[in-house]
Short mmCIF file of C-alpha atoms in Angstrom, two decimals:
data_model
loop_
_atom_site.label_atom_id
_atom_site.label_comp_id
_atom_site.label_asym_id
_atom_site.label_seq_id
_atom_site.Cartn_x
_atom_site.Cartn_y
_atom_site.Cartn_z
CA MET A 6 -39.30 -101.28 -4.02
CA ALA A 7 -40.72 -100.90 -7.50
CA GLN A 8 -44.46 -101.12 -7.91
CA ALA A 9 -44.38 -103.96 -10.42
CA CYS A 10 -46.85 -106.42 -11.87
CA GLY A 11 -47.02 -109.00 -14.63
CA VAL A 12 -49.51 -108.44 -17.46
CA ASP A 13 -50.74 -111.29 -19.64
CA PHE A 14 -52.57 -109.51 -22.46
CA GLY A 15 -54.11 -112.49 -24.20
CA THR A 16 -55.97 -112.99 -27.44
CA SER A 17 -58.99 -114.37 -25.59
CA ASN A 18 -58.41 -113.46 -21.92
CA SER A 19 -56.12 -111.14 -19.95
CA THR A 20 -54.77 -111.41 -16.38
CA VAL A 21 -52.52 -109.40 -14.06
CA GLY A 22 -50.22 -111.05 -11.52
CA TYR A 23 -48.91 -109.23 -8.47
CA ILE A 24 -46.68 -110.26 -5.55
CA ASP A 25 -47.43 -108.40 -2.35
CA SER A 26 -45.35 -109.04 0.77
CA ARG A 27 -46.72 -106.10 2.74
CA ALA A 28 -49.55 -107.88 4.52
CA THR A 29 -47.89 -111.17 5.48
CA GLY A 30 -44.16 -110.51 5.27
CA ALA A 31 -43.89 -113.51 2.95
CA VAL A 32 -43.72 -113.36 -0.80
CA GLY A 33 -46.76 -114.87 -2.42
CA SER A 34 -48.01 -114.63 -5.96
CA SER A 35 -51.64 -114.05 -6.79
CA LEU A 36 -53.71 -113.05 -9.74
CA LEU A 37 -55.73 -109.92 -9.21
CA ALA A 38 -59.47 -110.12 -9.68
CA LEU A 39 -60.27 -108.06 -12.76
CA GLU A 40 -64.00 -108.70 -13.14
CA ASP A 41 -66.67 -110.00 -10.78
CA GLY A 42 -64.12 -111.65 -8.49
CA LYS A 43 -62.54 -113.53 -11.39
CA ALA A 44 -58.89 -113.24 -12.39
CA THR A 45 -59.56 -113.33 -16.11
CA LEU A 46 -60.91 -110.41 -18.10
CA PRO A 47 -62.03 -111.53 -21.57
CA SER A 48 -60.19 -109.39 -24.12
CA VAL A 49 -63.40 -107.87 -25.43
CA VAL A 50 -64.68 -104.31 -25.84
CA PHE A 51 -68.29 -103.36 -26.59
CA PHE A 52 -69.28 -99.86 -27.67
CA ASN A 53 -72.94 -99.61 -26.67
CA ALA A 54 -74.57 -97.16 -29.05
CA ASP A 55 -77.92 -97.22 -27.23
CA ASP A 56 -76.45 -96.05 -23.90
CA ASP A 57 -73.31 -94.38 -25.28
CA GLU A 58 -71.14 -96.49 -22.98
CA VAL A 59 -68.03 -98.65 -23.32
CA SER A 60 -67.88 -101.99 -21.49
CA TYR A 61 -65.20 -104.66 -21.20
CA GLY A 62 -64.88 -108.38 -20.65
CA ARG A 63 -67.93 -110.42 -19.64
CA ALA A 64 -70.00 -107.26 -19.34
CA ALA A 65 -69.17 -106.44 -22.96
CA LEU A 66 -70.25 -109.89 -24.14
CA ALA A 67 -73.44 -109.70 -22.07
CA GLY A 68 -74.33 -106.29 -23.48
CA TYR A 69 -73.81 -107.48 -27.02
CA LEU A 70 -75.78 -110.71 -26.55
CA ALA A 71 -78.60 -108.78 -24.88
CA GLY A 72 -79.21 -107.12 -28.23
CA TYR A 73 -77.99 -103.60 -27.58
CA GLU A 74 -76.98 -101.73 -30.72
CA GLY A 75 -73.25 -101.18 -30.95
CA ARG A 76 -69.86 -102.53 -31.93
CA LEU A 77 -68.13 -105.55 -30.39
CA MET A 78 -64.36 -106.01 -30.74
CA ARG A 79 -62.53 -109.19 -29.74
CA SER A 80 -59.11 -110.83 -30.33
CA LEU A 81 -57.48 -107.42 -30.12
CA LYS A 82 -54.00 -108.91 -29.67
CA SER A 83 -54.19 -110.38 -33.18
CA LEU A 84 -53.84 -106.86 -34.59
CA LEU A 85 -50.26 -106.53 -33.30
CA GLY A 86 -47.64 -106.83 -36.03
CA THR A 87 -50.18 -106.60 -38.85
CA SER A 88 -51.03 -103.73 -41.16
CA LEU A 89 -54.42 -103.45 -39.43
CA ILE A 90 -52.80 -101.88 -36.37
CA ASP A 91 -52.41 -98.62 -38.32
CA GLY A 92 -55.98 -98.78 -39.56
CA GLN A 93 -59.22 -97.76 -37.94
CA THR A 94 -62.80 -98.84 -37.52
CA GLU A 95 -66.07 -96.94 -37.28
CA VAL A 96 -67.72 -96.68 -33.88
CA ALA A 97 -70.92 -94.68 -33.42
CA GLY A 98 -70.23 -92.76 -36.61
CA ARG A 99 -66.68 -91.86 -35.58
CA SER A 100 -63.36 -93.29 -36.69
CA LEU A 101 -61.46 -95.14 -33.95
CA PRO A 102 -57.82 -96.10 -34.65
CA PHE A 103 -57.09 -99.72 -33.72
CA ARG A 104 -54.00 -98.58 -31.83
CA LEU A 105 -56.21 -96.41 -29.60
CA LEU A 106 -58.62 -99.33 -29.15
CA LEU A 107 -55.81 -101.49 -27.73
CA GLN A 108 -54.71 -98.58 -25.55
CA GLN A 109 -58.23 -98.25 -24.13
CA PHE A 110 -58.38 -101.94 -23.26
CA ILE A 111 -54.91 -102.19 -21.69
CA GLY A 112 -55.55 -98.97 -19.79
CA GLU A 113 -58.71 -100.53 -18.38
CA VAL A 114 -56.76 -103.65 -17.36
CA LYS A 115 -54.24 -101.44 -15.54
CA ARG A 116 -56.95 -99.44 -13.75
CA ARG A 117 -58.75 -102.55 -12.56
CA ALA A 118 -55.53 -104.17 -11.35
CA GLU A 119 -54.50 -101.06 -9.44
CA ARG A 120 -57.91 -100.76 -7.84
CA GLN A 121 -57.75 -104.39 -6.72
CA ALA A 122 -54.16 -104.12 -5.45
CA GLY A 123 -54.73 -100.80 -3.73
CA GLN A 124 -51.71 -99.18 -5.37
CA GLU A 125 -50.44 -97.86 -8.67
CA PHE A 126 -48.15 -99.92 -10.88
CA SER A 127 -45.23 -98.11 -12.44
CA CYS A 128 -43.43 -101.18 -13.87
CA ALA A 129 -44.70 -104.20 -15.74
CA VAL A 130 -43.46 -107.37 -17.34
CA PHE A 131 -45.71 -108.12 -20.30
CA GLY A 132 -46.01 -111.61 -21.66
CA ARG A 133 -45.44 -112.07 -25.36
CA PRO A 134 -45.65 -115.05 -27.69
CA VAL A 135 -42.41 -116.52 -28.99
CA PHE A 136 -43.49 -115.12 -32.36
CA PHE A 137 -46.19 -112.48 -32.75
CA ILE A 138 -45.82 -112.99 -36.50
CA ASP A 139 -44.30 -116.09 -38.10
CA ASP A 140 -41.32 -115.78 -40.46
CA SER A 141 -40.91 -111.99 -40.15
CA ALA A 142 -38.45 -110.63 -37.61
CA ALA A 143 -39.35 -107.07 -38.61
CA ALA A 144 -43.09 -107.60 -38.06
CA ASP A 145 -42.39 -109.38 -34.79
CA LYS A 146 -40.28 -106.48 -33.51
CA LEU A 147 -42.93 -104.01 -34.66
CA ALA A 148 -45.55 -105.92 -32.66
CA GLU A 149 -43.46 -105.80 -29.47
CA ASP A 150 -42.57 -102.15 -29.99
CA THR A 151 -46.24 -101.31 -30.55
CA LEU A 152 -47.26 -103.07 -27.35
CA ALA A 153 -44.46 -101.33 -25.42
CA GLY A 154 -45.60 -97.95 -26.75
CA ILE A 155 -49.18 -98.65 -25.71
CA ALA A 156 -48.02 -99.78 -22.23
CA HIS A 157 -46.07 -96.53 -21.77
CA ALA A 158 -49.05 -94.52 -23.03
CA VAL A 159 -51.33 -95.95 -20.31
CA GLY A 160 -48.88 -95.02 -17.56
CA PHE A 161 -46.26 -97.76 -17.12
CA LYS A 162 -42.89 -96.04 -16.74
CA GLU A 163 -40.80 -99.20 -17.22
CA VAL A 164 -41.86 -102.06 -19.46
CA SER A 165 -40.11 -105.33 -20.23
CA PHE A 166 -41.15 -108.57 -21.90
CA GLN A 167 -40.98 -112.26 -21.17
CA PHE A 168 -41.92 -115.16 -23.43
CA GLU A 169 -45.27 -116.51 -22.27
CA PRO A 170 -44.13 -120.15 -22.01
CA ILE A 171 -41.11 -119.05 -19.93
CA ALA A 172 -43.48 -117.23 -17.58
CA ALA A 173 -45.56 -120.40 -17.29
CA ALA A 174 -42.33 -122.29 -16.54
CA PHE A 175 -41.61 -119.99 -13.61
CA ASP A 176 -45.09 -120.69 -12.24
CA TYR A 177 -44.64 -124.46 -12.57
CA GLU A 178 -41.17 -124.28 -11.03
CA SER A 179 -42.66 -122.86 -7.82
CA GLN A 180 -44.53 -126.16 -7.39
CA ILE A 181 -41.79 -128.80 -7.88
CA ALA A 182 -39.34 -130.44 -5.47
CA ARG A 183 -36.60 -131.69 -7.81
CA GLU A 184 -34.95 -130.84 -11.10
CA GLU A 185 -36.94 -131.58 -14.25
CA LEU A 186 -36.50 -131.04 -17.98
CA VAL A 187 -39.88 -129.57 -18.88
CA LEU A 188 -41.61 -128.78 -22.15
CA ILE A 189 -43.94 -125.86 -21.51
CA ALA A 190 -46.84 -126.08 -23.97
CA ASP A 191 -48.76 -122.80 -23.97
CA ILE A 192 -51.67 -123.09 -26.38
CA GLY A 193 -53.45 -119.76 -26.33
CA GLY A 194 -56.11 -118.05 -28.36
CA GLY A 195 -53.74 -116.78 -31.05
CA THR A 196 -50.45 -118.67 -30.79
CA SER A 197 -48.96 -122.01 -29.72
CA ASP A 198 -45.70 -121.43 -27.87
CA PHE A 199 -43.18 -123.88 -26.47
CA SER A 200 -40.11 -123.74 -24.29
CA LEU A 201 -37.80 -126.52 -23.18
CA VAL A 202 -36.46 -125.51 -19.78
CA ARG A 203 -34.48 -127.01 -16.90
CA LEU A 204 -36.35 -126.23 -13.71
CA SER A 205 -35.64 -126.87 -10.03
CA PRO A 206 -36.07 -125.19 -6.63
CA ASP A 207 -32.34 -124.31 -6.61
CA ARG A 208 -32.40 -122.82 -10.11
CA ALA A 209 -35.46 -120.72 -9.18
CA ALA A 210 -33.26 -118.60 -6.91
CA ARG A 211 -30.94 -117.56 -9.73
CA ALA A 212 -31.29 -114.08 -11.16
CA GLU A 213 -30.06 -115.16 -14.61
CA ARG A 214 -31.88 -118.12 -16.18
CA ARG A 215 -30.67 -117.93 -19.75
CA ASP A 216 -28.61 -121.13 -19.52
CA ASP A 217 -31.64 -123.06 -18.24
CA ILE A 218 -33.60 -122.38 -21.44
CA LEU A 219 -32.62 -125.00 -23.99
CA ALA A 220 -34.92 -123.86 -26.79
CA THR A 221 -38.02 -121.85 -27.58
CA GLY A 222 -40.36 -122.07 -30.52
CA GLY A 223 -43.82 -121.12 -31.60
CA VAL A 224 -46.33 -120.87 -34.39
CA HIS A 225 -49.13 -118.38 -35.00
CA ILE A 226 -51.87 -120.95 -34.47
CA GLY A 227 -54.24 -121.00 -31.52
CA GLY A 228 -57.79 -121.41 -30.36
CA THR A 229 -59.22 -118.75 -32.66
CA ASP A 230 -57.81 -120.70 -35.61
CA PHE A 231 -59.53 -123.86 -34.35
CA ASP A 232 -62.74 -121.81 -34.19
CA LYS A 233 -62.18 -120.53 -37.72
CA TYR A 234 -61.78 -123.93 -39.37
CA LEU A 235 -64.56 -125.54 -37.36
CA SER A 236 -66.80 -122.70 -38.53
CA LEU A 237 -65.74 -123.03 -42.17
CA THR A 238 -66.24 -126.78 -42.31
CA SER A 239 -69.39 -127.15 -40.19
CA VAL A 240 -71.34 -123.88 -39.97
CA MET A 241 -70.54 -121.72 -42.98
CA PRO A 242 -71.90 -124.29 -45.49
CA LEU A 243 -75.33 -123.47 -44.00
CA LEU A 244 -74.77 -119.93 -45.28
CA GLY A 245 -73.65 -120.93 -48.77
CA TYR A 246 -69.91 -121.43 -48.33
CA GLN A 247 -68.43 -123.40 -51.26
CA THR A 248 -71.66 -123.23 -53.26
CA LEU A 249 -71.77 -121.88 -56.81
CA MET A 250 -73.06 -118.94 -58.81
CA ASN A 251 -75.29 -119.56 -61.84
CA ASN A 252 -72.24 -119.13 -64.08
CA ASP A 253 -70.47 -122.02 -62.25
CA SER A 254 -68.02 -119.73 -60.45
CA ALA A 255 -67.62 -120.10 -56.71
CA ILE A 256 -69.42 -117.83 -54.26
CA PRO A 257 -66.71 -115.40 -53.01
CA SER A 258 -65.15 -116.91 -49.90
CA GLY A 259 -64.18 -113.59 -48.31
CA TYR A 260 -67.56 -113.17 -46.60
CA TYR A 261 -67.12 -116.48 -44.81
CA PHE A 262 -63.47 -116.04 -43.85
CA ASN A 263 -64.25 -112.62 -42.39
CA LEU A 264 -67.12 -114.04 -40.34
CA ALA A 265 -65.06 -117.02 -39.19
CA THR A 266 -62.10 -114.90 -38.00
CA TRP A 267 -62.64 -113.00 -34.77
CA HIS A 268 -60.74 -109.81 -35.56
CA THR A 269 -62.19 -109.42 -39.08
CA ILE A 270 -65.89 -110.01 -38.33
CA ASN A 271 -66.66 -106.30 -38.43
CA GLN A 272 -65.34 -106.11 -42.00
CA ALA A 273 -68.46 -108.02 -43.06
CA TYR A 274 -70.68 -105.16 -41.90
CA THR A 275 -69.62 -102.49 -44.39
CA LYS A 276 -72.04 -100.92 -46.85
CA LYS A 277 -69.81 -102.14 -49.68
CA THR A 278 -70.22 -105.74 -48.48
CA TRP A 279 -74.00 -105.38 -48.24
CA THR A 280 -74.21 -104.01 -51.79
CA GLN A 281 -71.99 -106.74 -53.23
CA LEU A 282 -73.80 -109.47 -51.36
CA ALA A 283 -77.18 -108.37 -52.71
CA ASP A 284 -75.84 -108.94 -56.25
CA VAL A 285 -74.39 -112.33 -55.27
CA VAL A 286 -77.70 -113.50 -53.79
CA ARG A 287 -79.51 -112.74 -57.05
CA ASP A 288 -77.05 -114.88 -59.05
CA ALA A 289 -76.58 -117.75 -56.56
CA ARG A 290 -77.59 -121.31 -57.35
CA GLU A 291 -78.70 -121.75 -53.73
CA PRO A 292 -80.22 -118.37 -52.93
CA ALA A 293 -81.86 -119.58 -49.70
CA LYS A 294 -78.45 -120.19 -48.13
CA LEU A 295 -77.12 -116.86 -49.36
CA GLY A 296 -80.25 -115.15 -48.09
CA ARG A 297 -79.53 -116.59 -44.66
CA LEU A 298 -76.00 -115.14 -44.88
CA GLN A 299 -77.43 -111.79 -45.94
CA ARG A 300 -79.85 -111.68 -43.01
CA LEU A 301 -77.09 -112.66 -40.56
CA ILE A 302 -74.86 -109.82 -41.76
CA GLU A 303 -77.70 -107.28 -41.79
CA ALA A 304 -78.52 -108.22 -38.18
CA ARG A 305 -74.80 -108.00 -37.25
CA GLU A 306 -74.90 -111.46 -35.69
CA GLY A 307 -71.38 -112.47 -36.74
CA HIS A 308 -69.95 -112.30 -33.20
CA TRP A 309 -72.87 -114.32 -31.88
CA LEU A 310 -72.17 -116.99 -34.49
CA ALA A 311 -68.45 -117.01 -33.64
CA MET A 312 -69.30 -117.45 -29.95
CA LYS A 313 -71.55 -120.40 -30.79
CA VAL A 314 -68.71 -122.01 -32.74
CA GLU A 315 -66.33 -121.42 -29.82
CA GLU A 316 -68.92 -123.02 -27.54
CA ALA A 317 -68.98 -126.07 -29.83
CA LYS A 318 -65.18 -126.32 -29.83
CA ILE A 319 -65.04 -126.33 -26.05
CA ALA A 320 -67.83 -128.90 -25.77
CA LEU A 321 -66.15 -131.21 -28.31
CA SER A 322 -63.05 -131.37 -26.13
CA ASP A 323 -65.08 -133.67 -23.84
CA ALA A 324 -68.06 -134.93 -25.83
CA ASP A 325 -68.12 -137.31 -28.79
CA ALA A 326 -70.81 -135.21 -30.47
CA ILE A 327 -72.82 -132.09 -29.71
CA GLU A 328 -75.96 -130.38 -30.95
CA LEU A 329 -75.40 -126.71 -31.66
CA MET A 330 -78.50 -124.55 -31.41
CA LEU A 331 -78.27 -121.77 -33.99
CA ASP A 332 -81.52 -120.06 -33.08
CA ARG A 333 -80.54 -116.62 -34.44
CA LEU A 334 -80.17 -117.90 -37.98
CA SER A 335 -83.15 -117.24 -40.17
CA PRO A 336 -84.57 -119.84 -40.37
CA PRO A 337 -83.11 -121.37 -37.17
CA GLU A 338 -81.01 -124.52 -37.36
CA THR A 339 -79.80 -127.23 -34.99
CA LEU A 340 -76.47 -128.57 -36.18
CA THR A 341 -75.01 -131.89 -35.04
CA ILE A 342 -71.20 -131.90 -34.96
CA ALA A 343 -69.20 -135.03 -34.14
CA ARG A 344 -65.71 -134.89 -32.68
CA PRO A 345 -64.13 -136.59 -35.74
CA ALA A 346 -65.47 -133.73 -37.89
CA PHE A 347 -63.86 -131.20 -35.56
CA GLU A 348 -60.56 -133.09 -35.55
CA HIS A 349 -60.60 -133.31 -39.34
CA ALA A 350 -61.19 -129.55 -39.54
CA ILE A 351 -58.17 -128.73 -37.36
CA GLY A 352 -55.91 -131.62 -38.36
CA HIS A 353 -53.66 -129.53 -40.61
CA LEU A 354 -53.19 -127.01 -37.78
CA VAL A 355 -52.24 -129.70 -35.28
CA ASP A 356 -49.77 -131.09 -37.83
CA GLN A 357 -48.02 -127.69 -37.90
CA ILE A 358 -47.94 -127.57 -34.11
CA ASP A 359 -46.41 -131.08 -34.03
CA GLN A 360 -43.67 -129.94 -36.40
CA THR A 361 -42.97 -126.93 -34.20
CA VAL A 362 -42.41 -129.23 -31.20
CA LEU A 363 -40.16 -131.57 -33.17
CA LYS A 364 -38.07 -128.65 -34.45
CA LEU A 365 -37.72 -127.33 -30.92
CA LEU A 366 -36.42 -130.72 -29.70
CA ALA A 367 -33.98 -130.85 -32.61
CA ASP A 368 -32.77 -127.31 -31.88
CA ALA A 369 -32.15 -128.32 -28.26
CA GLY A 370 -30.45 -131.61 -29.18
CA VAL A 371 -32.89 -133.51 -26.95
CA GLY A 372 -34.45 -136.82 -27.96
CA ARG A 373 -38.18 -137.44 -27.72
CA GLY A 374 -37.60 -139.70 -24.72
CA GLY A 375 -35.49 -137.18 -22.81
CA VAL A 376 -38.25 -134.85 -21.57
CA ASP A 377 -39.43 -135.42 -18.00
CA THR A 378 -42.66 -133.39 -18.02
CA VAL A 379 -45.05 -131.65 -20.40
CA PHE A 380 -46.73 -128.73 -18.65
CA PHE A 381 -49.90 -127.62 -20.44
CA THR A 382 -51.25 -124.11 -20.06
CA GLY A 383 -53.38 -121.78 -22.14
CA GLY A 384 -57.10 -122.25 -22.64
CA SER A 385 -56.77 -124.02 -25.98
CA SER A 386 -54.55 -126.75 -24.52
CA GLY A 387 -57.83 -128.32 -23.41
CA VAL A 388 -58.43 -129.56 -26.98
CA GLY A 389 -58.08 -133.31 -26.60
CA MET A 390 -56.60 -134.08 -30.03
CA LEU A 391 -53.86 -131.52 -29.54
CA ARG A 392 -52.95 -132.76 -26.08
CA GLU A 393 -52.88 -136.38 -27.25
CA ARG A 394 -50.66 -135.60 -30.23
CA ILE A 395 -48.13 -133.62 -28.17
CA GLY A 396 -48.17 -136.34 -25.52
CA ALA A 397 -47.49 -139.02 -28.15
CA LEU A 398 -44.40 -137.11 -29.31
CA LEU A 399 -42.93 -137.37 -25.79
CA PRO A 400 -43.71 -140.93 -24.62
CA ASN A 401 -41.76 -140.81 -21.34
CA ALA A 402 -42.98 -137.43 -20.12
CA ARG A 403 -45.49 -136.85 -17.34
CA LYS A 404 -48.44 -134.77 -18.45
CA VAL A 405 -49.27 -131.94 -16.04
CA GLU A 406 -52.05 -129.40 -16.42
CA GLY A 407 -51.46 -125.96 -14.97
CA ASP A 408 -53.93 -123.18 -14.45
CA LEU A 409 -54.99 -122.91 -18.09
CA PHE A 410 -55.78 -119.21 -17.78
CA GLY A 411 -53.57 -118.12 -14.88
CA SER A 412 -50.14 -119.74 -15.08
CA ILE A 413 -48.66 -117.08 -17.35
CA GLY A 414 -49.88 -114.14 -15.27
CA ALA A 415 -48.59 -115.77 -12.08
CA GLY A 416 -45.21 -116.45 -13.69
CA LEU A 417 -44.98 -112.90 -14.99
CA ALA A 418 -45.53 -111.65 -11.43
CA LEU A 419 -42.55 -113.74 -10.27
CA ASP A 420 -40.47 -112.35 -13.11
CA ALA A 421 -41.52 -108.79 -12.21
CA VAL A 422 -40.07 -109.27 -8.73
CA ARG A 423 -36.81 -110.58 -10.20
CA LYS A 424 -36.51 -107.63 -12.57
CA TYR A 425 -37.80 -104.74 -10.48
CA GLY A 426 -37.42 -105.87 -6.87
#
């Protein structure tokens, strides 16, 4: 029997699913605990310059927030398929290729999973979005090939891929008693992926499921994009975003977009940026706001600010309004954000997601009333506006919430058994 697992390398969190029949004689799927008894490992790496150590996941975030000097990297998956993957960043005075950074993280995921399972894994089914990169088949293939190469480099001898929403479908299928036509809505940190699939207990036993998949679709929009536009509309104006220079030209927006986008935050910390920003502050109409931006960048607090925005996004999924304490700004600020402001900030993104769902239904030749169930997974599917809009597109469908962070990993484990025994 192959030593196989399912790996969900996510933009925000990663999991590993493994089916072990040795102890009970019965096949059962479980997610392996990757950190502190929890199945999820946040996809974060922190290079602690004070202690010359590398930490991962929650420990990485805790080390960074505790104020240790170093470099925090998050949203690593977003590098796949982009030109950045062949670039590098500076860590402790040394150049670190981004490709090697991903290899270090995935290697750590593998080591932790093997330690928890008590065995090595030689085969893996990796989850992948329907599209790593929109509207570029070449970039999409490059992203998958890059991930496969990294998986082989960390010790997996055989690697295959499964669409993340299909993996979630396999997990949901293990819970139902009759046939259903299901829209799997996987709203992750970096992408929104959908599959329309016929599921049933009888179909689950089939080795080949291609005919059960009516359509797949996706768009490169996810939770980190919601963070980005909430930050740009609500937080970055405190730092001078969309203000003017004395000559009536706009303050360059690149500083703000870099700080609002998880995988480009570190680009704001270069010496070139500091030099340019000093000139901008001198010529700004609102120098106090630009001075606040300057102090934030000098203190390397961009990741802290992004985490505060993410915190606000999550809170606004339940609350009508929240107060966001921005105590590390200089001077500190308490910002009130109402849910309508958040929904306005992300409205154009949700419109694109709606169109992706409608195209998928058209591709499948299925009317909006013909879907039995919408199965939501992925951490960002908790955003109320998004869930309501998708639900409104499918008026007759039941709305079911899966394990927002675990359904894909569990489904990949089932697929690993099908593929590798």
